[in-house]
Every structure is written in C-alpha cells, then in structure tokens.
Amino acid sequence: MNDNLRNFSDLLIEAGEELSLPSRSYRQKGVDIRETKVDKVLSRQCGKKEGLYLTLTPNAHTLPSTLCDVLQNCIKKLIRESGVNEGKILVVGLGNENVVVDALGNEVVKKIRTGGKAFNVSAIAPKVADITGIKSFDIVKAIVDHHKPALVLAIDTLATGYLHRLGNCYQLTTAGICPGGGVNNPQTCLNRSTLSVPVVAIGVPLIISVASITGDTNSEYSKYMLTPRDVDSLVRNCAEVIASAVNAVSL
C-alpha cells in the first residue's frame, strides 16, 4: 500500500449500525442526525471506543450556511459532553496535503481563525511521518503537553464501507480518532487516554475500498481504494463548512 494512504480513519458509526447499537435519529434544519452513545458496557461488548457519535447527513437542497449552523451546534454539544466550557482549543488537521483526498484536515486548518472569545483557538497541521519523519501523534502530544489546551479538535478524512455515504456525511465523536484504522493500518489514537485531554474528532468519508462496492473480498482488486471523481471540490467545500463551524464556535 502506498505510504501516503496510511492515515485514513474508520467511519466508526458504521460499526455501530452493523452491531445494532442503540441510537436515535432526528432532524435539524433539514439535516438528518444519527446519535449513538457507546458507554463502558457497550464498549466492552462491541469493542468500539466509548463516546458519543453523531453522523450528519444533509439532503441535496441543504445550503452550506445551513449545514454550517447545524455542524456548529453539534460541535458545541460534543464540547459540552467532554466537560469543557472554556479555555484553549487546539485544532489538529491530520493527513497529507499532497494527496487531495487526504488533505481535508490541512485545508480546514488553513481556514481557521485563531484566537476567539468563547474559546481561544489555535491550529496545527502535523502532516504525515513520510514528510516530517515524525509521527503525527508525537507532534500533537508534544504540543498538547506544552500548550495545555482544554480540548483537542481533530479533523481527518474517513473511510466508509457504503457508497451512498461517500462525501455525503459528517461524523463527530468524543471517542477521538485512530489514523490508519480505515485501511487496516492503525496508529496511535488521539483520545483522552493518550493525550490526557478530551478529544473531539470530525471527519468526512471520502474513500472506499473496491471490496466494499463489489462485495468480493477475494478479488485481487479488493484492497484498492477509490475516491469520487470530484474529490478536489468535495475536500474544498467540506473544509469550508467545517472551518466555518469551528470559527463560529470560538466567537
């Protein structure tokens, strides 16, 4: 596998659906939201990280401004769920800016307004070890230890197992994020346990395996990964929505 494709994270809520974890669905301003809470008991039973998961699915007529408002409310909800009401928020854009589909986190960071009144926001893009020679986690951990934020907000491209979700939903969770989980190459997770501060992760599924589409896991092509033809515009548009929502949270 190409080293540049090692950092895609899993769309964890899909596992919740397959395991029939309890969840509730509702709608805000025309955006469908699915909410799943994995407590300690469920975490032990299903092997998924404990936390609150939200999946936002806009419809074809949802305006970017409307989606931004809904996403902003969801980010605030997870920040409160993490027990954070004030202080510093460190936005971390994961991924490789030189690979379009993996550039979501980097593009978000470019659009973040640092500072703020409700929360003091700072932002970094640690890139990938193939470029820096240092694992993303080690960079983030060092900055967290020095900067001491109240919360880390991590942004990354996600992998999905369902074609209809490709570029068509946003997932947020308080469980943190494990780079590489979506391509069976898990790395050190960014979460409360490893960073000693709460972590809220936001991602958009922009990559899918051939096996997920064909259902044939034995094919020589089953491990190949695909992205939408218009992935460049998807990354640009999704980054704008996420950054606008985060900027609104800090006001």
PDB file of C-alpha atoms in Angstrom:
ATOM      1  CA  MET A   1       0.000   0.000   0.000  1.00  0.00           C
ATOM      2  CA  ASN A   2       1.243   3.494  -0.820  1.00  0.00           C
ATOM      3  CA  ASP A   3       2.592   5.192   2.322  1.00  0.00           C
ATOM      4  CA  ASN A   4       0.514   8.269   1.508  1.00  0.00           C
ATOM      5  CA  LEU A   5      -2.672   6.253   2.115  1.00  0.00           C
ATOM      6  CA  ARG A   6      -1.901   5.163   5.658  1.00  0.00           C
ATOM      7  CA  ASN A   7      -3.795   7.817   7.557  1.00  0.00           C
ATOM      8  CA  PHE A   8      -7.444   7.279   6.674  1.00  0.00           C
ATOM      9  CA  SER A   9      -9.610   6.739   9.718  1.00  0.00           C
ATOM     10  CA  ASP A  10     -12.628   4.487  10.007  1.00  0.00           C
ATOM     11  CA  LEU A  11     -16.212   5.760   9.893  1.00  0.00           C
ATOM     12  CA  LEU A  12     -16.916   4.229  13.287  1.00  0.00           C
ATOM     13  CA  ILE A  13     -20.645   4.778  13.297  1.00  0.00           C
ATOM     14  CA  GLU A  14     -20.995   2.120  10.588  1.00  0.00           C
ATOM     15  CA  ALA A  15     -19.791  -0.476  13.022  1.00  0.00           C
ATOM     16  CA  GLY A  16     -22.479   0.738  15.406  1.00  0.00           C
ATOM     17  CA  GLU A  17     -25.157   0.133  12.806  1.00  0.00           C
ATOM     18  CA  GLU A  18     -23.860  -3.322  11.978  1.00  0.00           C
ATOM     19  CA  LEU A  19     -23.845  -4.235  15.681  1.00  0.00           C
ATOM     20  CA  SER A  20     -27.318  -2.719  16.193  1.00  0.00           C
ATOM     21  CA  LEU A  21     -26.128  -0.393  18.927  1.00  0.00           C
ATOM     22  CA  PRO A  22     -28.906   1.765  20.396  1.00  0.00           C
ATOM     23  CA  SER A  23     -29.209   5.111  18.668  1.00  0.00           C
ATOM     24  CA  ARG A  24     -31.697   7.844  17.950  1.00  0.00           C
ATOM     25  CA  SER A  25     -32.335   9.788  14.774  1.00  0.00           C
ATOM     26  CA  TYR A  26     -33.650  13.324  14.430  1.00  0.00           C
ATOM     27  CA  ARG A  27     -33.530  16.265  12.063  1.00  0.00           C
ATOM     28  CA  GLN A  28     -32.254  19.828  12.405  1.00  0.00           C
ATOM     29  CA  LYS A  29     -32.952  22.346   9.652  1.00  0.00           C
ATOM     30  CA  GLY A  30     -33.397  19.518   7.160  1.00  0.00           C
ATOM     31  CA  VAL A  31     -30.156  17.769   8.137  1.00  0.00           C
ATOM     32  CA  ASP A  32     -30.569  14.172   9.336  1.00  0.00           C
ATOM     33  CA  ILE A  33     -28.630  13.383  12.515  1.00  0.00           C
ATOM     34  CA  ARG A  34     -27.984   9.933  13.908  1.00  0.00           C
ATOM     35  CA  GLU A  35     -26.741   9.824  17.505  1.00  0.00           C
ATOM     36  CA  THR A  36     -25.134   6.775  19.104  1.00  0.00           C
ATOM     37  CA  LYS A  37     -23.844   6.610  22.663  1.00  0.00           C
ATOM     38  CA  VAL A  38     -21.321   3.897  23.476  1.00  0.00           C
ATOM     39  CA  ASP A  39     -20.954   3.524  27.236  1.00  0.00           C
ATOM     40  CA  LYS A  40     -18.469   1.366  29.138  1.00  0.00           C
ATOM     41  CA  VAL A  41     -20.663  -1.727  28.982  1.00  0.00           C
ATOM     42  CA  LEU A  42     -21.341  -1.400  25.256  1.00  0.00           C
ATOM     43  CA  SER A  43     -17.692  -0.624  24.626  1.00  0.00           C
ATOM     44  CA  ARG A  44     -16.659  -3.915  26.208  1.00  0.00           C
ATOM     45  CA  GLN A  45     -19.333  -5.799  24.288  1.00  0.00           C
ATOM     46  CA  CYS A  46     -18.702  -4.391  20.839  1.00  0.00           C
ATOM     47  CA  GLY A  47     -15.030  -3.430  21.053  1.00  0.00           C
ATOM     48  CA  LYS A  48     -15.684   0.164  19.985  1.00  0.00           C
ATOM     49  CA  LYS A  49     -14.369   3.214  21.779  1.00  0.00           C
ATOM     50  CA  GLU A  50     -16.542   4.725  24.490  1.00  0.00           C
ATOM     51  CA  GLY A  51     -18.075   8.042  23.486  1.00  0.00           C
ATOM     52  CA  LEU A  52     -20.866   9.924  21.768  1.00  0.00           C
ATOM     53  CA  TYR A  53     -21.080   9.650  17.972  1.00  0.00           C
ATOM     54  CA  LEU A  54     -23.041  11.994  15.698  1.00  0.00           C
ATOM     55  CA  THR A  55     -23.460  11.489  11.962  1.00  0.00           C
ATOM     56  CA  LEU A  56     -24.864  14.409   9.953  1.00  0.00           C
ATOM     57  CA  THR A  57     -26.357  13.733   6.524  1.00  0.00           C
ATOM     58  CA  PRO A  58     -27.503  16.791   4.549  1.00  0.00           C
ATOM     59  CA  ASN A  59     -30.003  16.490   1.725  1.00  0.00           C
ATOM     60  CA  ALA A  60     -29.494  17.644  -1.839  1.00  0.00           C
ATOM     61  CA  HIS A  61     -31.072  21.035  -1.064  1.00  0.00           C
ATOM     62  CA  THR A  62     -29.162  21.826   2.144  1.00  0.00           C
ATOM     63  CA  LEU A  63     -27.352  25.147   1.859  1.00  0.00           C
ATOM     64  CA  PRO A  64     -23.727  25.299   3.079  1.00  0.00           C
ATOM     65  CA  SER A  65     -24.722  28.011   5.580  1.00  0.00           C
ATOM     66  CA  THR A  66     -27.465  25.781   6.999  1.00  0.00           C
ATOM     67  CA  LEU A  67     -25.117  22.806   7.252  1.00  0.00           C
ATOM     68  CA  CYS A  68     -22.560  25.029   8.969  1.00  0.00           C
ATOM     69  CA  ASP A  69     -25.128  26.103  11.582  1.00  0.00           C
ATOM     70  CA  VAL A  70     -26.109  22.503  12.328  1.00  0.00           C
ATOM     71  CA  LEU A  71     -22.482  21.365  12.467  1.00  0.00           C
ATOM     72  CA  GLN A  72     -21.659  24.250  14.797  1.00  0.00           C
ATOM     73  CA  ASN A  73     -24.420  23.163  17.193  1.00  0.00           C
ATOM     74  CA  CYS A  74     -23.169  19.580  17.118  1.00  0.00           C
ATOM     75  CA  ILE A  75     -19.579  20.641  17.832  1.00  0.00           C
ATOM     76  CA  LYS A  76     -20.796  22.662  20.808  1.00  0.00           C
ATOM     77  CA  LYS A  77     -22.779  19.670  22.031  1.00  0.00           C
ATOM     78  CA  LEU A  78     -19.731  17.396  21.972  1.00  0.00           C
ATOM     79  CA  ILE A  79     -17.541  20.018  23.619  1.00  0.00           C
ATOM     80  CA  ARG A  80     -20.067  20.201  26.454  1.00  0.00           C
ATOM     81  CA  GLU A  81     -20.272  16.399  26.502  1.00  0.00           C
ATOM     82  CA  SER A  82     -16.495  16.415  27.031  1.00  0.00           C
ATOM     83  CA  GLY A  83     -16.938  18.615  30.100  1.00  0.00           C
ATOM     84  CA  VAL A  84     -15.279  21.677  28.561  1.00  0.00           C
ATOM     85  CA  ASN A  85     -16.878  25.122  28.928  1.00  0.00           C
ATOM     86  CA  GLU A  86     -13.948  27.459  28.352  1.00  0.00           C
ATOM     87  CA  GLY A  87     -10.227  27.621  27.678  1.00  0.00           C
ATOM     88  CA  LYS A  88      -7.960  26.743  24.769  1.00  0.00           C
ATOM     89  CA  ILE A  89      -8.976  24.529  21.869  1.00  0.00           C
ATOM     90  CA  LEU A  90      -6.252  23.057  19.687  1.00  0.00           C
ATOM     91  CA  VAL A  91      -7.468  22.246  16.163  1.00  0.00           C
ATOM     92  CA  VAL A  92      -5.392  19.474  14.578  1.00  0.00           C
ATOM     93  CA  GLY A  93      -5.615  18.908  10.826  1.00  0.00           C
ATOM     94  CA  LEU A  94      -4.477  15.342  10.167  1.00  0.00           C
ATOM     95  CA  GLY A  95      -3.419  13.924   6.824  1.00  0.00           C
ATOM     96  CA  ASN A  96      -1.212  14.617   3.835  1.00  0.00           C
ATOM     97  CA  GLU A  97      -1.849  17.868   1.987  1.00  0.00           C
ATOM     98  CA  ASN A  98      -0.028  16.490  -1.063  1.00  0.00           C
ATOM     99  CA  VAL A  99      -2.709  13.823  -1.591  1.00  0.00           C
ATOM    100  CA  VAL A 100      -6.010  15.507  -2.460  1.00  0.00           C
ATOM    101  CA  VAL A 101      -8.309  13.016  -0.736  1.00  0.00           C
ATOM    102  CA  ASP A 102      -6.179  13.149   2.428  1.00  0.00           C
ATOM    103  CA  ALA A 103      -5.928  16.945   2.541  1.00  0.00           C
ATOM    104  CA  LEU A 104      -9.175  17.682   4.410  1.00  0.00           C
ATOM    105  CA  GLY A 105      -7.552  18.335   7.778  1.00  0.00           C
ATOM    106  CA  ASN A 106      -4.871  20.552   6.270  1.00  0.00           C
ATOM    107  CA  GLU A 107      -7.430  22.559   4.299  1.00  0.00           C
ATOM    108  CA  VAL A 108      -9.527  23.123   7.432  1.00  0.00           C
ATOM    109  CA  VAL A 109      -6.517  24.416   9.367  1.00  0.00           C
ATOM    110  CA  LYS A 110      -5.770  26.951   6.618  1.00  0.00           C
ATOM    111  CA  LYS A 111      -9.231  28.461   7.143  1.00  0.00           C
ATOM    112  CA  ILE A 112      -9.268  28.512  10.965  1.00  0.00           C
ATOM    113  CA  ARG A 113      -9.330  31.902  12.708  1.00  0.00           C
ATOM    114  CA  THR A 114      -7.076  31.688  15.727  1.00  0.00           C
ATOM    115  CA  GLY A 115      -7.951  33.405  18.983  1.00  0.00           C
ATOM    116  CA  GLY A 116     -11.587  33.928  19.889  1.00  0.00           C
ATOM    117  CA  LYS A 117     -13.766  34.929  22.838  1.00  0.00           C
ATOM    118  CA  ALA A 118     -15.751  31.816  23.800  1.00  0.00           C
ATOM    119  CA  PHE A 119     -12.672  29.643  23.281  1.00  0.00           C
ATOM    120  CA  ASN A 120      -9.095  30.562  22.441  1.00  0.00           C
ATOM    121  CA  VAL A 121      -8.389  28.583  19.276  1.00  0.00           C
ATOM    122  CA  SER A 122      -5.006  27.579  17.894  1.00  0.00           C
ATOM    123  CA  ALA A 123      -4.357  25.267  14.936  1.00  0.00           C
ATOM    124  CA  ILE A 124      -1.679  22.950  13.615  1.00  0.00           C
ATOM    125  CA  ALA A 125      -1.250  20.535  10.699  1.00  0.00           C
ATOM    126  CA  PRO A 126       1.385  17.943  11.716  1.00  0.00           C
ATOM    127  CA  LYS A 127       1.354  16.311   8.229  1.00  0.00           C
ATOM    128  CA  VAL A 128       2.465  12.666   7.972  1.00  0.00           C
ATOM    129  CA  ALA A 129       5.624  10.843   9.009  1.00  0.00           C
ATOM    130  CA  ASP A 130       6.606  10.243   5.380  1.00  0.00           C
ATOM    131  CA  ILE A 131       7.099  14.015   5.053  1.00  0.00           C
ATOM    132  CA  THR A 132       8.307  15.061   8.514  1.00  0.00           C
ATOM    133  CA  GLY A 133       9.981  11.892   9.765  1.00  0.00           C
ATOM    134  CA  ILE A 134       7.949  12.273  12.959  1.00  0.00           C
ATOM    135  CA  LYS A 135       4.657  10.542  13.712  1.00  0.00           C
ATOM    136  CA  SER A 136       1.666  12.867  13.830  1.00  0.00           C
ATOM    137  CA  PHE A 137       0.797  11.659  17.310  1.00  0.00           C
ATOM    138  CA  ASP A 138       4.245  12.557  18.685  1.00  0.00           C
ATOM    139  CA  ILE A 139       3.938  16.093  17.308  1.00  0.00           C
ATOM    140  CA  VAL A 140       0.435  16.560  18.693  1.00  0.00           C
ATOM    141  CA  LYS A 141       1.385  15.090  22.072  1.00  0.00           C
ATOM    142  CA  ALA A 142       4.381  17.419  22.423  1.00  0.00           C
ATOM    143  CA  ILE A 143       2.282  20.480  21.583  1.00  0.00           C
ATOM    144  CA  VAL A 144      -0.515  19.422  23.937  1.00  0.00           C
ATOM    145  CA  ASP A 145       1.961  18.927  26.786  1.00  0.00           C
ATOM    146  CA  HIS A 146       3.449  22.382  26.206  1.00  0.00           C
ATOM    147  CA  HIS A 147       0.371  24.367  25.144  1.00  0.00           C
ATOM    148  CA  LYS A 148      -2.049  22.673  27.584  1.00  0.00           C
ATOM    149  CA  PRO A 149      -5.337  23.075  25.688  1.00  0.00           C
ATOM    150  CA  ALA A 150      -8.627  22.223  27.372  1.00  0.00           C
ATOM    151  CA  LEU A 151      -9.635  20.172  24.300  1.00  0.00           C
ATOM    152  CA  VAL A 152      -8.235  18.885  21.012  1.00  0.00           C
ATOM    153  CA  LEU A 153     -10.416  19.071  17.901  1.00  0.00           C
ATOM    154  CA  ALA A 154      -9.024  16.629  15.324  1.00  0.00           C
ATOM    155  CA  ILE A 155     -10.031  16.749  11.643  1.00  0.00           C
ATOM    156  CA  ASP A 156      -9.366  13.901   9.197  1.00  0.00           C
ATOM    157  CA  THR A 157     -10.552  12.146   6.062  1.00  0.00           C
ATOM    158  CA  LEU A 158     -12.556   8.997   6.835  1.00  0.00           C
ATOM    159  CA  ALA A 159     -13.010   5.690   5.051  1.00  0.00           C
ATOM    160  CA  THR A 160     -16.510   4.292   4.560  1.00  0.00           C
ATOM    161  CA  GLY A 161     -17.952   0.927   3.656  1.00  0.00           C
ATOM    162  CA  TYR A 162     -21.057   2.353   1.980  1.00  0.00           C
ATOM    163  CA  LEU A 163     -21.061   4.073  -1.384  1.00  0.00           C
ATOM    164  CA  HIS A 164     -24.008   6.363  -0.572  1.00  0.00           C
ATOM    165  CA  ARG A 165     -22.045   7.943   2.301  1.00  0.00           C
ATOM    166  CA  LEU A 166     -19.040   8.854   0.190  1.00  0.00           C
ATOM    167  CA  GLY A 167     -18.643  12.625   0.502  1.00  0.00           C
ATOM    168  CA  ASN A 168     -22.180  12.833   1.820  1.00  0.00           C
ATOM    169  CA  CYS A 169     -21.976  12.940   5.613  1.00  0.00           C
ATOM    170  CA  TYR A 170     -20.015  14.350   8.527  1.00  0.00           C
ATOM    171  CA  GLN A 171     -19.159  12.355  11.626  1.00  0.00           C
ATOM    172  CA  LEU A 172     -18.283  13.761  15.027  1.00  0.00           C
ATOM    173  CA  THR A 173     -17.306  11.830  18.127  1.00  0.00           C
ATOM    174  CA  THR A 174     -15.895  12.302  21.615  1.00  0.00           C
ATOM    175  CA  ALA A 175     -14.093   8.961  21.254  1.00  0.00           C
ATOM    176  CA  GLY A 176     -11.132  10.524  19.478  1.00  0.00           C
ATOM    177  CA  ILE A 177      -9.670   9.213  16.243  1.00  0.00           C
ATOM    178  CA  CYS A 178      -7.253   6.467  15.206  1.00  0.00           C
ATOM    179  CA  PRO A 179      -5.372   7.335  11.996  1.00  0.00           C
ATOM    180  CA  GLY A 180      -4.992   4.360   9.679  1.00  0.00           C
ATOM    181  CA  GLY A 181      -7.959   2.462  11.093  1.00  0.00           C
ATOM    182  CA  GLY A 182      -9.857   2.716   7.826  1.00  0.00           C
ATOM    183  CA  VAL A 183      -7.138   0.923   5.847  1.00  0.00           C
ATOM    184  CA  ASN A 184      -6.196  -1.715   8.440  1.00  0.00           C
ATOM    185  CA  ASN A 185      -3.031   0.078   9.475  1.00  0.00           C
ATOM    186  CA  PRO A 186      -3.965   1.579  12.860  1.00  0.00           C
ATOM    187  CA  GLN A 187      -1.581   4.029  14.502  1.00  0.00           C
ATOM    188  CA  THR A 188      -1.575   5.608  17.939  1.00  0.00           C
ATOM    189  CA  CYS A 189      -5.023   7.047  18.619  1.00  0.00           C
ATOM    190  CA  LEU A 190      -5.646  10.657  19.545  1.00  0.00           C
ATOM    191  CA  ASN A 191      -8.007  10.469  22.521  1.00  0.00           C
ATOM    192  CA  ARG A 192      -8.376  11.442  26.157  1.00  0.00           C
ATOM    193  CA  SER A 193      -6.367   8.430  27.285  1.00  0.00           C
ATOM    194  CA  THR A 194      -3.314   9.106  25.115  1.00  0.00           C
ATOM    195  CA  LEU A 195      -3.292  12.923  25.205  1.00  0.00           C
ATOM    196  CA  SER A 196      -4.669  13.452  28.739  1.00  0.00           C
ATOM    197  CA  VAL A 197      -7.198  15.979  27.418  1.00  0.00           C
ATOM    198  CA  PRO A 198     -10.625  15.452  25.796  1.00  0.00           C
ATOM    199  CA  VAL A 199     -10.594  14.912  22.035  1.00  0.00           C
ATOM    200  CA  VAL A 200     -13.454  15.619  19.640  1.00  0.00           C
ATOM    201  CA  ALA A 201     -12.941  14.252  16.135  1.00  0.00           C
ATOM    202  CA  ILE A 202     -14.632  15.441  12.939  1.00  0.00           C
ATOM    203  CA  GLY A 203     -14.358  13.710   9.596  1.00  0.00           C
ATOM    204  CA  VAL A 204     -15.901  13.202   6.188  1.00  0.00           C
ATOM    205  CA  PRO A 205     -15.800   9.833   4.371  1.00  0.00           C
ATOM    206  CA  LEU A 206     -14.026  10.403   1.078  1.00  0.00           C
ATOM    207  CA  ILE A 207     -12.519   6.989   0.347  1.00  0.00           C
ATOM    208  CA  ILE A 208     -13.933   3.485  -0.077  1.00  0.00           C
ATOM    209  CA  SER A 209     -12.427   0.080  -0.867  1.00  0.00           C
ATOM    210  CA  VAL A 210     -13.286  -1.792  -4.041  1.00  0.00           C
ATOM    211  CA  ALA A 211     -14.386  -4.726  -1.877  1.00  0.00           C
ATOM    212  CA  SER A 212     -16.999  -2.556  -0.188  1.00  0.00           C
ATOM    213  CA  ILE A 213     -18.519  -1.825  -3.592  1.00  0.00           C
ATOM    214  CA  THR A 214     -18.289  -5.263  -5.190  1.00  0.00           C
ATOM    215  CA  GLY A 215     -18.738  -7.387  -2.064  1.00  0.00           C
ATOM    216  CA  ASP A 216     -15.857  -9.594  -3.239  1.00  0.00           C
ATOM    217  CA  THR A 217     -13.079  -9.641  -0.655  1.00  0.00           C
ATOM    218  CA  ASN A 218     -11.076 -12.280  -2.532  1.00  0.00           C
ATOM    219  CA  SER A 219     -10.530 -10.293  -5.711  1.00  0.00           C
ATOM    220  CA  GLU A 220      -7.021  -9.092  -6.492  1.00  0.00           C
ATOM    221  CA  TYR A 221      -8.508  -5.596  -6.573  1.00  0.00           C
ATOM    222  CA  SER A 222     -10.386  -5.881  -3.265  1.00  0.00           C
ATOM    223  CA  LYS A 223      -7.881  -3.812  -1.291  1.00  0.00           C
ATOM    224  CA  TYR A 224      -7.722  -0.960  -3.778  1.00  0.00           C
ATOM    225  CA  MET A 225      -9.206   2.301  -2.523  1.00  0.00           C
ATOM    226  CA  LEU A 226     -11.394   4.623  -4.588  1.00  0.00           C
ATOM    227  CA  THR A 227     -12.421   8.269  -4.258  1.00  0.00           C
ATOM    228  CA  PRO A 228     -15.090  10.352  -6.044  1.00  0.00           C
ATOM    229  CA  ARG A 229     -14.081  11.952  -9.345  1.00  0.00           C
ATOM    230  CA  ASP A 230     -14.803  15.404  -7.903  1.00  0.00           C
ATOM    231  CA  VAL A 231     -12.872  14.770  -4.676  1.00  0.00           C
ATOM    232  CA  ASP A 232     -10.927  18.032  -5.030  1.00  0.00           C
ATOM    233  CA  SER A 233     -14.093  20.139  -4.897  1.00  0.00           C
ATOM    234  CA  LEU A 234     -15.539  17.918  -2.151  1.00  0.00           C
ATOM    235  CA  VAL A 235     -12.467  18.465   0.024  1.00  0.00           C
ATOM    236  CA  ARG A 236     -12.587  22.203  -0.628  1.00  0.00           C
ATOM    237  CA  ASN A 237     -16.308  22.508   0.154  1.00  0.00           C
ATOM    238  CA  CYS A 238     -16.242  20.252   3.219  1.00  0.00           C
ATOM    239  CA  ALA A 239     -13.212  22.080   4.608  1.00  0.00           C
ATOM    240  CA  GLU A 240     -15.053  25.391   4.221  1.00  0.00           C
ATOM    241  CA  VAL A 241     -18.097  24.069   6.110  1.00  0.00           C
ATOM    242  CA  ILE A 242     -16.046  22.559   8.948  1.00  0.00           C
ATOM    243  CA  ALA A 243     -13.794  25.596   9.339  1.00  0.00           C
ATOM    244  CA  SER A 244     -16.758  27.992   9.317  1.00  0.00           C
ATOM    245  CA  ALA A 245     -18.487  25.915  12.009  1.00  0.00           C
ATOM    246  CA  VAL A 246     -15.371  25.816  14.199  1.00  0.00           C
ATOM    247  CA  ASN A 247     -14.799  29.555  13.729  1.00  0.00           C
ATOM    248  CA  ALA A 248     -18.386  30.229  14.816  1.00  0.00           C
ATOM    249  CA  VAL A 249     -17.890  28.104  17.949  1.00  0.00           C
ATOM    250  CA  SER A 250     -14.950  30.271  19.032  1.00  0.00           C
ATOM    251  CA  LEU A 251     -16.806  33.592  18.743  1.00  0.00           C
TER     252      LEU A 251
END
